[in-house]
PDB file of C-alpha atoms and ligand atoms in Angstrom:
ATOM      1  CA  UNK A   1      51.550 -56.569 -50.606  1.00  0.00           C
ATOM      2  CA  UNK A   2      48.719 -57.819 -52.665  1.00  0.00           C
ATOM      3  CA  UNK A   3      45.945 -55.336 -52.645  1.00  0.00           C
ATOM      4  CA  UNK A   4      42.556 -55.201 -54.125  1.00  0.00           C
ATOM      5  CA  UNK A   5      41.012 -52.212 -55.466  1.00  0.00           C
ATOM      6  CA  UNK A   6      37.242 -51.235 -54.768  1.00  0.00           C
ATOM      7  CA  UNK A   7      35.569 -49.767 -57.463  1.00  0.00           C
ATOM      8  CA  UNK A   8      35.769 -50.811 -61.246  1.00  0.00           C
ATOM      9  CA  UNK A   9      34.772 -47.441 -62.681  1.00  0.00           C
ATOM     10  CA  UNK A  10      36.851 -44.616 -64.331  1.00  0.00           C
ATOM     11  CA  UNK A  11      38.683 -43.884 -61.211  1.00  0.00           C
ATOM     12  CA  UNK A  12      39.593 -47.420 -60.105  1.00  0.00           C
ATOM     13  CA  UNK A  13      41.236 -47.822 -63.507  1.00  0.00           C
ATOM     14  CA  UNK A  14      43.343 -44.684 -62.784  1.00  0.00           C
ATOM     15  CA  UNK A  15      44.286 -45.941 -59.280  1.00  0.00           C
ATOM     16  CA  UNK A  16      45.093 -49.183 -61.105  1.00  0.00           C
ATOM     17  CA  UNK A  17      47.344 -47.298 -63.337  1.00  0.00           C
ATOM     18  CA  UNK A  18      48.974 -45.304 -60.437  1.00  0.00           C
ATOM     19  CA  UNK A  19      49.630 -48.429 -58.458  1.00  0.00           C
ATOM     20  CA  UNK A  20      51.567 -50.196 -60.995  1.00  0.00           C
ATOM     21  CA  UNK A  21      53.483 -47.270 -61.764  1.00  0.00           C
ATOM     22  CA  UNK A  22      54.342 -46.830 -58.200  1.00  0.00           C
ATOM     23  CA  UNK A  23      55.396 -50.447 -58.247  1.00  0.00           C
ATOM     24  CA  UNK A  24      55.135 -50.811 -54.436  1.00  0.00           C
ATOM     25  CA  UNK A  25      52.028 -52.967 -54.354  1.00  0.00           C
ATOM     26  CA  UNK A  26      50.525 -56.021 -56.558  1.00  0.00           C
ATOM     27  CA  UNK A  27      47.053 -55.302 -57.712  1.00  0.00           C
ATOM     28  CA  UNK A  28      45.342 -58.861 -57.656  1.00  0.00           C
ATOM     29  CA  UNK A  29      41.786 -57.788 -58.321  1.00  0.00           C
ATOM     30  CA  UNK A  30      38.944 -55.181 -58.286  1.00  0.00           C
ATOM     31  CA  UNK A  31      35.438 -55.696 -56.324  1.00  0.00           C
ATOM     32  CA  UNK A  32      32.684 -53.636 -57.485  1.00  0.00           C
ATOM     33  CA  UNK A  33      28.952 -53.961 -56.686  1.00  0.00           C
ATOM     34  CA  UNK A  34      27.928 -53.697 -60.170  1.00  0.00           C
ATOM     35  CA  UNK A  35      27.271 -57.652 -61.122  1.00  0.00           C
ATOM     36  CA  UNK A  36      27.693 -56.866 -64.905  1.00  0.00           C
ATOM     37  CA  UNK A  37      31.096 -56.036 -64.352  1.00  0.00           C
ATOM     38  CA  UNK A  38      32.107 -59.393 -62.415  1.00  0.00           C
ATOM     39  CA  UNK A  39      34.181 -61.950 -64.447  1.00  0.00           C
ATOM     40  CA  UNK A  40      35.423 -58.871 -66.761  1.00  0.00           C
ATOM     41  CA  UNK A  41      38.891 -57.828 -66.773  1.00  0.00           C
ATOM     42  CA  UNK A  42      40.306 -54.160 -66.617  1.00  0.00           C
ATOM     43  CA  UNK A  43      43.844 -53.584 -68.307  1.00  0.00           C
ATOM     44  CA  UNK A  44      44.173 -57.577 -67.311  1.00  0.00           C
ATOM     45  CA  UNK A  45      42.998 -57.358 -63.712  1.00  0.00           C
ATOM     46  CA  UNK A  46      39.815 -59.414 -63.095  1.00  0.00           C
ATOM     47  CA  UNK A  47      36.661 -58.168 -61.409  1.00  0.00           C
ATOM     48  CA  UNK A  48      36.372 -60.594 -59.052  1.00  0.00           C
ATOM     49  CA  UNK A  49      32.684 -59.884 -57.577  1.00  0.00           C
ATOM     50  CA  UNK A  50      31.553 -57.918 -54.587  1.00  0.00           C
ATOM     51  CA  UNK A  51      32.902 -56.557 -51.329  1.00  0.00           C
ATOM     52  CA  UNK A  52      31.295 -59.901 -49.622  1.00  0.00           C
ATOM     53  CA  UNK A  53      34.596 -61.437 -51.058  1.00  0.00           C
ATOM     54  CA  UNK A  54      36.887 -59.344 -48.776  1.00  0.00           C
ATOM     55  CA  UNK A  55      37.225 -61.952 -45.844  1.00  0.00           C
ATOM     56  CA  UNK A  56      37.785 -64.727 -48.348  1.00  0.00           C
ATOM     57  CA  UNK A  57      40.385 -62.631 -50.519  1.00  0.00           C
ATOM     58  CA  UNK A  58      41.973 -61.813 -46.809  1.00  0.00           C
ATOM     59  CA  UNK A  59      42.476 -65.461 -46.083  1.00  0.00           C
ATOM     60  CA  UNK A  60      44.018 -65.844 -49.388  1.00  0.00           C
ATOM     61  CA  UNK A  61      46.688 -63.719 -48.528  1.00  0.00           C
ATOM     62  CA  UNK A  62      45.398 -59.962 -49.562  1.00  0.00           C
ATOM     63  CA  UNK A  63      46.471 -57.508 -46.959  1.00  0.00           C
ATOM     64  CA  UNK A  64      45.756 -54.105 -48.630  1.00  0.00           C
ATOM     65  CA  UNK A  65      42.791 -52.470 -50.196  1.00  0.00           C
ATOM     66  CA  UNK A  66      42.297 -49.217 -51.794  1.00  0.00           C
ATOM     67  CA  UNK A  67      38.793 -47.598 -52.140  1.00  0.00           C
ATOM     68  CA  UNK A  68      38.425 -46.038 -55.625  1.00  0.00           C
ATOM     69  CA  UNK A  69      34.929 -44.960 -55.803  1.00  0.00           C
ATOM     70  CA  UNK A  70      34.334 -41.430 -57.320  1.00  0.00           C
ATOM     71  CA  UNK A  71      31.474 -40.282 -54.759  1.00  0.00           C
ATOM     72  CA  UNK A  72      32.956 -38.938 -51.897  1.00  0.00           C
ATOM     73  CA  UNK A  73      30.362 -40.313 -49.024  1.00  0.00           C
ATOM     74  CA  UNK A  74      30.617 -43.870 -50.523  1.00  0.00           C
ATOM     75  CA  UNK A  75      34.397 -43.775 -50.897  1.00  0.00           C
ATOM     76  CA  UNK A  76      34.888 -42.810 -47.135  1.00  0.00           C
ATOM     77  CA  UNK A  77      32.051 -44.985 -45.771  1.00  0.00           C
ATOM     78  CA  UNK A  78      33.605 -48.017 -47.693  1.00  0.00           C
ATOM     79  CA  UNK A  79      37.022 -47.019 -46.606  1.00  0.00           C
ATOM     80  CA  UNK A  80      36.176 -46.757 -42.822  1.00  0.00           C
ATOM     81  CA  UNK A  81      34.355 -50.131 -42.949  1.00  0.00           C
ATOM     82  CA  UNK A  82      37.201 -52.051 -44.475  1.00  0.00           C
ATOM     83  CA  UNK A  83      39.673 -50.351 -42.037  1.00  0.00           C
ATOM     84  CA  UNK A  84      37.678 -51.478 -39.226  1.00  0.00           C
ATOM     85  CA  UNK A  85      37.538 -54.755 -40.567  1.00  0.00           C
ATOM     86  CA  UNK A  86      41.331 -55.100 -40.343  1.00  0.00           C
ATOM     87  CA  UNK A  87      42.387 -54.345 -43.826  1.00  0.00           C
ATOM     88  CA  UNK A  88      45.256 -51.955 -44.402  1.00  0.00           C
ATOM     89  CA  UNK A  89      44.247 -49.220 -46.498  1.00  0.00           C
ATOM     90  CA  UNK A  90      46.803 -47.968 -48.840  1.00  0.00           C
ATOM     91  CA  UNK A  91      47.619 -45.103 -50.843  1.00  0.00           C
ATOM     92  CA  UNK A  92      48.324 -44.641 -54.347  1.00  0.00           C
ATOM     93  CA  UNK A  93      50.889 -42.199 -55.336  1.00  0.00           C
ATOM     94  CA  UNK A  94      52.166 -41.657 -58.664  1.00  0.00           C
ATOM     95  CA  UNK A  95      55.982 -41.613 -58.951  1.00  0.00           C
ATOM     96  CA  UNK A  96      55.412 -38.061 -60.795  1.00  0.00           C
ATOM     97  CA  UNK A  97      53.858 -36.454 -58.295  1.00  0.00           C
ATOM     98  CA  UNK A  98      55.731 -33.946 -55.899  1.00  0.00           C
ATOM     99  CA  UNK A  99      55.110 -34.328 -52.290  1.00  0.00           C
ATOM    100  CA  UNK A 100      56.848 -32.071 -49.876  1.00  0.00           C
ATOM    101  CA  UNK A 101      58.636 -34.302 -46.914  1.00  0.00           C
ATOM    102  CA  UNK A 102      56.658 -32.006 -44.326  1.00  0.00           C
ATOM    103  CA  UNK A 103      53.434 -32.689 -45.950  1.00  0.00           C
ATOM    104  CA  UNK A 104      51.299 -35.269 -44.293  1.00  0.00           C
ATOM    105  CA  UNK A 105      48.951 -37.828 -45.871  1.00  0.00           C
ATOM    106  CA  UNK A 106      46.349 -40.044 -44.643  1.00  0.00           C
ATOM    107  CA  UNK A 107      45.290 -43.263 -45.618  1.00  0.00           C
ATOM    108  CA  UNK A 108      43.205 -44.479 -48.826  1.00  0.00           C
ATOM    109  CA  UNK A 109      44.602 -41.184 -50.591  1.00  0.00           C
ATOM    110  CA  UNK A 110      45.130 -41.008 -54.207  1.00  0.00           C
ATOM    111  CA  UNK A 111      47.500 -38.755 -55.558  1.00  0.00           C
ATOM    112  CA  UNK A 112      47.470 -38.807 -59.251  1.00  0.00           C
ATOM    113  CA  UNK A 113      50.029 -38.294 -61.816  1.00  0.00           C
ATOM    114  CA  UNK A 114      51.857 -34.732 -62.034  1.00  0.00           C
ATOM    115  CA  UNK A 115      49.937 -33.424 -58.824  1.00  0.00           C
ATOM    116  CA  UNK A 116      52.189 -30.977 -56.270  1.00  0.00           C
ATOM    117  CA  UNK A 117      51.667 -31.181 -52.818  1.00  0.00           C
ATOM    118  CA  UNK A 118      53.651 -28.294 -51.003  1.00  0.00           C
ATOM    119  CA  UNK A 119      55.390 -27.587 -47.734  1.00  0.00           C
ATOM    120  CA  UNK A 120      53.039 -28.960 -44.660  1.00  0.00           C
ATOM    121  CA  UNK A 121      50.079 -29.577 -46.416  1.00  0.00           C
ATOM    122  CA  UNK A 122      47.900 -32.104 -44.705  1.00  0.00           C
ATOM    123  CA  UNK A 123      45.598 -34.276 -46.950  1.00  0.00           C
ATOM    124  CA  UNK A 124      42.788 -36.148 -45.003  1.00  0.00           C
ATOM    125  CA  UNK A 125      42.115 -39.876 -45.376  1.00  0.00           C
ATOM    126  CA  UNK A 126      40.194 -40.796 -48.702  1.00  0.00           C
ATOM    127  CA  UNK A 127      41.115 -37.506 -50.454  1.00  0.00           C
ATOM    128  CA  UNK A 128      41.924 -37.678 -53.999  1.00  0.00           C
ATOM    129  CA  UNK A 129      44.299 -35.293 -55.606  1.00  0.00           C
ATOM    130  CA  UNK A 130      43.913 -35.395 -59.127  1.00  0.00           C
ATOM    131  CA  UNK A 131      45.953 -35.443 -62.184  1.00  0.00           C
ATOM    132  CA  UNK A 132      48.213 -32.374 -62.171  1.00  0.00           C
ATOM    133  CA  UNK A 133      46.485 -30.558 -59.213  1.00  0.00           C
ATOM    134  CA  UNK A 134      48.691 -28.236 -56.992  1.00  0.00           C
ATOM    135  CA  UNK A 135      48.374 -27.814 -53.420  1.00  0.00           C
ATOM    136  CA  UNK A 136      50.448 -24.998 -52.060  1.00  0.00           C
ATOM    137  CA  UNK A 137      52.007 -24.505 -48.715  1.00  0.00           C
ATOM    138  CA  UNK A 138      49.949 -25.338 -45.253  1.00  0.00           C
ATOM    139  CA  UNK A 139      46.484 -26.127 -47.254  1.00  0.00           C
ATOM    140  CA  UNK A 140      44.331 -28.519 -45.193  1.00  0.00           C
ATOM    141  CA  UNK A 141      42.337 -30.815 -47.346  1.00  0.00           C
ATOM    142  CA  UNK A 142      39.564 -32.708 -45.425  1.00  0.00           C
ATOM    143  CA  UNK A 143      38.761 -36.593 -45.440  1.00  0.00           C
ATOM    144  CA  UNK A 144      37.107 -37.877 -48.770  1.00  0.00           C
ATOM    145  CA  UNK A 145      37.406 -34.367 -50.580  1.00  0.00           C
ATOM    146  CA  UNK A 146      38.261 -34.325 -54.354  1.00  0.00           C
ATOM    147  CA  UNK A 147      40.289 -32.103 -56.087  1.00  0.00           C
ATOM    148  CA  UNK A 148      39.784 -32.668 -59.766  1.00  0.00           C
ATOM    149  CA  UNK A 149      42.317 -32.613 -62.386  1.00  0.00           C
ATOM    150  CA  UNK A 150      44.193 -29.207 -62.782  1.00  0.00           C
ATOM    151  CA  UNK A 151      42.798 -27.680 -59.279  1.00  0.00           C
ATOM    152  CA  UNK A 152      45.039 -25.131 -57.941  1.00  0.00           C
ATOM    153  CA  UNK A 153      44.879 -23.897 -54.222  1.00  0.00           C
ATOM    154  CA  UNK A 154      47.054 -20.909 -52.937  1.00  0.00           C
ATOM    155  CA  UNK A 155      48.451 -21.316 -49.358  1.00  0.00           C
ATOM    156  CA  UNK A 156      46.755 -21.907 -46.393  1.00  0.00           C
ATOM    157  CA  UNK A 157      43.475 -23.031 -48.299  1.00  0.00           C
ATOM    158  CA  UNK A 158      41.203 -25.275 -45.920  1.00  0.00           C
ATOM    159  CA  UNK A 159      38.926 -27.644 -47.815  1.00  0.00           C
ATOM    160  CA  UNK A 160      36.195 -29.289 -45.836  1.00  0.00           C
ATOM    161  CA  UNK A 161      35.508 -33.045 -45.787  1.00  0.00           C
ATOM    162  CA  UNK A 162      33.627 -34.326 -48.896  1.00  0.00           C
ATOM    163  CA  UNK A 163      33.866 -31.147 -50.779  1.00  0.00           C
ATOM    164  CA  UNK A 164      34.376 -31.404 -54.499  1.00  0.00           C
ATOM    165  CA  UNK A 165      36.745 -28.890 -56.539  1.00  0.00           C
ATOM    166  CA  UNK A 166      36.204 -29.178 -59.817  1.00  0.00           C
ATOM    167  CA  UNK A 167      38.324 -29.510 -63.025  1.00  0.00           C
ATOM    168  CA  UNK A 168      40.943 -26.321 -63.286  1.00  0.00           C
ATOM    169  CA  UNK A 169      39.166 -24.574 -60.473  1.00  0.00           C
ATOM    170  CA  UNK A 170      41.739 -21.798 -58.969  1.00  0.00           C
ATOM    171  CA  UNK A 171      41.136 -20.928 -55.077  1.00  0.00           C
ATOM    172  CA  UNK A 172      42.883 -17.688 -53.562  1.00  0.00           C
ATOM    173  CA  UNK A 173      44.664 -17.934 -50.539  1.00  0.00           C
ATOM    174  CA  UNK A 174      43.529 -18.394 -46.859  1.00  0.00           C
ATOM    175  CA  UNK A 175      39.893 -19.274 -47.978  1.00  0.00           C
ATOM    176  CA  UNK A 176      37.694 -21.832 -46.640  1.00  0.00           C
ATOM    177  CA  UNK A 177      35.750 -24.423 -48.739  1.00  0.00           C
ATOM    178  CA  UNK A 178      33.074 -25.938 -46.698  1.00  0.00           C
ATOM    179  CA  UNK A 179      32.375 -29.526 -45.833  1.00  0.00           C
ATOM    180  CA  UNK A 180      30.619 -31.240 -49.208  1.00  0.00           C
ATOM    181  CA  UNK A 181      30.830 -27.757 -51.105  1.00  0.00           C
ATOM    182  CA  UNK A 182      31.031 -28.159 -54.941  1.00  0.00           C
ATOM    183  CA  UNK A 183      33.269 -25.609 -56.692  1.00  0.00           C
ATOM    184  CA  UNK A 184      32.494 -25.874 -60.636  1.00  0.00           C
ATOM    185  CA  UNK A 185      34.960 -26.533 -63.143  1.00  0.00           C
ATOM    186  CA  UNK A 186      37.106 -23.336 -64.000  1.00  0.00           C
ATOM    187  CA  UNK A 187      35.926 -21.384 -61.190  1.00  0.00           C
ATOM    188  CA  UNK A 188      38.048 -18.549 -59.362  1.00  0.00           C
ATOM    189  CA  UNK A 189      37.000 -18.671 -55.865  1.00  0.00           C
ATOM    190  CA  UNK A 190      37.803 -15.582 -54.081  1.00  0.00           C
ATOM    191  CA  UNK A 191      35.695 -15.715 -50.866  1.00  0.00           C
ATOM    192  CA  UNK A 192      34.764 -18.511 -48.664  1.00  0.00           C
ATOM    193  CA  UNK A 193      32.625 -21.248 -49.697  1.00  0.00           C
ATOM    194  CA  UNK A 194      29.574 -22.097 -47.384  1.00  0.00           C
ATOM    195  CA  UNK A 195      29.176 -25.780 -46.407  1.00  0.00           C
ATOM    196  CA  UNK A 196      27.047 -27.743 -49.080  1.00  0.00           C
ATOM    197  CA  UNK A 197      26.755 -24.807 -51.303  1.00  0.00           C
ATOM    198  CA  UNK A 198      27.676 -24.849 -55.073  1.00  0.00           C
ATOM    199  CA  UNK A 199      29.548 -21.980 -56.424  1.00  0.00           C
ATOM    200  CA  UNK A 200      30.533 -21.418 -60.468  1.00  0.00           C
ATOM    201  CA  UNK A 201      32.255 -19.012 -62.486  1.00  0.00           C
ATOM    202  CA  UNK A 202      34.849 -16.123 -62.484  1.00  0.00           C
ATOM    203  CA  UNK A 203      34.632 -15.011 -59.937  1.00  0.00           C
ATOM    204  CA  UNK A 204      32.849 -17.691 -58.486  1.00  0.00           C
ATOM    205  CA  UNK A 205      29.059 -17.105 -57.207  1.00  0.00           C
ATOM    206  CA  UNK A 206      26.681 -19.398 -55.404  1.00  0.00           C
ATOM    207  CA  UNK A 207      24.140 -20.975 -57.411  1.00  0.00           C
ATOM    208  CA  UNK A 208      23.096 -23.695 -55.017  1.00  0.00           C
ATOM    209  CA  UNK A 209      23.075 -23.442 -50.967  1.00  0.00           C
ATOM    210  CA  UNK A 210      23.133 -26.645 -48.711  1.00  0.00           C
ATOM    211  CA  UNK A 211      19.485 -28.360 -48.310  1.00  0.00           C
ATOM    212  CA  UNK A 212      18.262 -27.396 -45.054  1.00  0.00           C
ATOM    213  CA  UNK A 213      17.010 -29.924 -42.846  1.00  0.00           C
ATOM    214  CA  UNK A 214      13.317 -30.019 -42.505  1.00  0.00           C
ATOM    215  CA  UNK A 215      11.515 -28.204 -39.766  1.00  0.00           C
ATOM    216  CA  UNK A 216       9.524 -30.828 -37.606  1.00  0.00           C
TER     217      UNK A 216
HETATM  218  C1  COA B 301      29.061 -26.837 -60.908  1.00  0.00           C
HETATM  219  C2  COA B 301      28.694 -28.242 -61.355  1.00  0.00           C
HETATM  220  C3  COA B 301      28.742 -29.193 -60.390  1.00  0.00           C
HETATM  221  C4  COA B 301      27.253 -27.684 -61.470  1.00  0.00           C
HETATM  222  O1  COA B 301      26.424 -28.922 -61.970  1.00  0.00           O
HETATM  223  P1  COA B 301      24.774 -28.730 -61.701  1.00  0.00           P
HETATM  224  O2  COA B 301      24.494 -28.587 -60.453  1.00  0.00           O
HETATM  225  O3  COA B 301      24.164 -29.955 -62.643  1.00  0.00           O
HETATM  226  O4  COA B 301      24.184 -27.311 -62.419  1.00  0.00           O
HETATM  227  P2  COA B 301      24.062 -27.090 -63.665  1.00  0.00           P
HETATM  228  O5  COA B 301      24.495 -27.858 -64.909  1.00  0.00           O
HETATM  229  O6  COA B 301      22.090 -27.389 -63.637  1.00  0.00           O
HETATM  230  O7  COA B 301      23.768 -25.529 -64.011  1.00  0.00           O
HETATM  231  C5  COA B 301      23.222 -24.539 -63.252  1.00  0.00           C
HETATM  232  C6  COA B 301      23.763 -23.143 -63.930  1.00  0.00           C
HETATM  233  O8  COA B 301      25.251 -23.087 -63.620  1.00  0.00           O
HETATM  234  C7  COA B 301      26.031 -22.888 -64.925  1.00  0.00           C
HETATM  235  N1  COA B 301      27.386 -23.858 -64.821  1.00  0.00           N
HETATM  236  C8  COA B 301      27.210 -25.063 -64.454  1.00  0.00           C
HETATM  237  N2  COA B 301      28.416 -25.139 -64.082  1.00  0.00           N
HETATM  238  C9  COA B 301      29.344 -24.193 -64.395  1.00  0.00           C
HETATM  239  C10 COA B 301      30.704 -23.781 -64.632  1.00  0.00           C
HETATM  240  N3  COA B 301      31.665 -25.030 -64.153  1.00  0.00           N
HETATM  241  N4  COA B 301      30.987 -22.612 -64.934  1.00  0.00           N
HETATM  242  C11 COA B 301      30.285 -21.803 -64.868  1.00  0.00           C
HETATM  243  N5  COA B 301      28.819 -21.912 -65.051  1.00  0.00           N
HETATM  244  C12 COA B 301      28.551 -23.261 -64.757  1.00  0.00           C
HETATM  245  C13 COA B 301      25.036 -23.504 -65.826  1.00  0.00           C
HETATM  246  O9  COA B 301      25.145 -23.116 -67.175  1.00  0.00           O
HETATM  247  C14 COA B 301      23.461 -22.914 -65.244  1.00  0.00           C
HETATM  248  O10 COA B 301      23.755 -21.693 -65.617  1.00  0.00           O
HETATM  249  P3  COA B 301      21.932 -21.261 -65.987  1.00  0.00           P
HETATM  250  O11 COA B 301      21.076 -21.509 -65.023  1.00  0.00           O
HETATM  251  O12 COA B 301      22.301 -19.805 -66.034  1.00  0.00           O
HETATM  252  O13 COA B 301      21.430 -21.982 -67.089  1.00  0.00           O
HETATM  253  C15 COA B 301      29.257 -28.679 -62.686  1.00  0.00           C
HETATM  254  O14 COA B 301      28.396 -28.045 -63.838  1.00  0.00           O
HETATM  255  C16 COA B 301      30.845 -28.637 -62.744  1.00  0.00           C
HETATM  256  O15 COA B 301      31.309 -27.858 -63.062  1.00  0.00           O
HETATM  257  N6  COA B 301      31.158 -29.846 -62.474  1.00  0.00           N
HETATM  258  C17 COA B 301      32.532 -30.256 -62.335  1.00  0.00           C
HETATM  259  C18 COA B 301      32.807 -31.524 -62.611  1.00  0.00           C
HETATM  260  C19 COA B 301      34.210 -32.115 -62.357  1.00  0.00           C
HETATM  261  O16 COA B 301      35.322 -31.011 -62.483  1.00  0.00           O
HETATM  262  N7  COA B 301      34.695 -33.231 -62.404  1.00  0.00           N
HETATM  263  C20 COA B 301      36.087 -33.699 -62.339  1.00  0.00           C
HETATM  264  C21 COA B 301      35.870 -34.967 -62.433  1.00  0.00           C
HETATM  265  S1  COA B 301      37.228 -36.018 -62.310  1.00  0.00           S
END
C-alpha cells in the first residue's frame, strides 16, 4: 500500500527506515506543518506539503498513513483525525523486533529495531516502542505513550496514555506509570508514578508533580 508519513523530523526519518526495512508498504512522501521543509527530500522521499494535502493524495491512491510526530498529544490527535477521515493508520514494525504472537498492537504503532514485546503485552494506538526497548509479559502500554530507546519494563507494568519513559530507564514489576507522566533517562522506578509527574534518578524520585487545574 502507498503510505504517507506525517512528520518529517527525527522520528519521521526513523519511521521511514523501519517501513523500508519491513517492506510491506511503499512510502510515497512526507507531510509536515513546517513550510521550510516543503520540497526537500529525506533519504530520497519528498516532503510534499502540509496535512491539507491528504484528501488530494488519497484521491491519487494513497491508502495509508502513519503519524511520526514525537509530541505524544499531537501524534495522538493527528492520528485520530486522519483515522476518522477514513485513512488506514498503519504500523511500523522493524523486522528485527521480536513480538510475541500473544501480544496485541493497536494502530499507528511504532516498534523500532531490536525492541522486544513479550507474551500478552498490549500496546495502545499511536504508542512508540523505540529502539531496543524491552517490554515483558502482560505489560499494558497506553495510547500515545513513548518508551525511549533501551527502556526495560518488568512484567505487568501499566503505562498510562501519553506517558514518556526516558532513554534506558528500568521499571520494576507490576508498577503503574500514570498518564502523561515522565520518567527521566536512566531512572530506576520502584514505586508507582502519579499521573503527570516527572521522576528521575536511581531510585526514581518525583521532581515535578502534575499541574493542578486552577480553582475558580
Ligand atoms: C526527566 C527530564 C524530562 C527532565 O527534564 P526537565 O523537566 O527539563 O528537568 P531539568 O533539566 O530542569 O532538571 C531538573 C532536575 O532533575 C535532574 N535531572 C533531570 N533529568 C535527570 C535524569 N534523567 N536523571 C537524573 N537527574 C535528572 C537535573 O539535574 C535537575 O536537578 P537539580 O534541580 O538538582 O539541578 C529529562 O532530563 C530527561 O531525562 N529526559 C529524557 C529524554 C529522553 O529519554 N528522550 C528520548 C528521546 S528518543
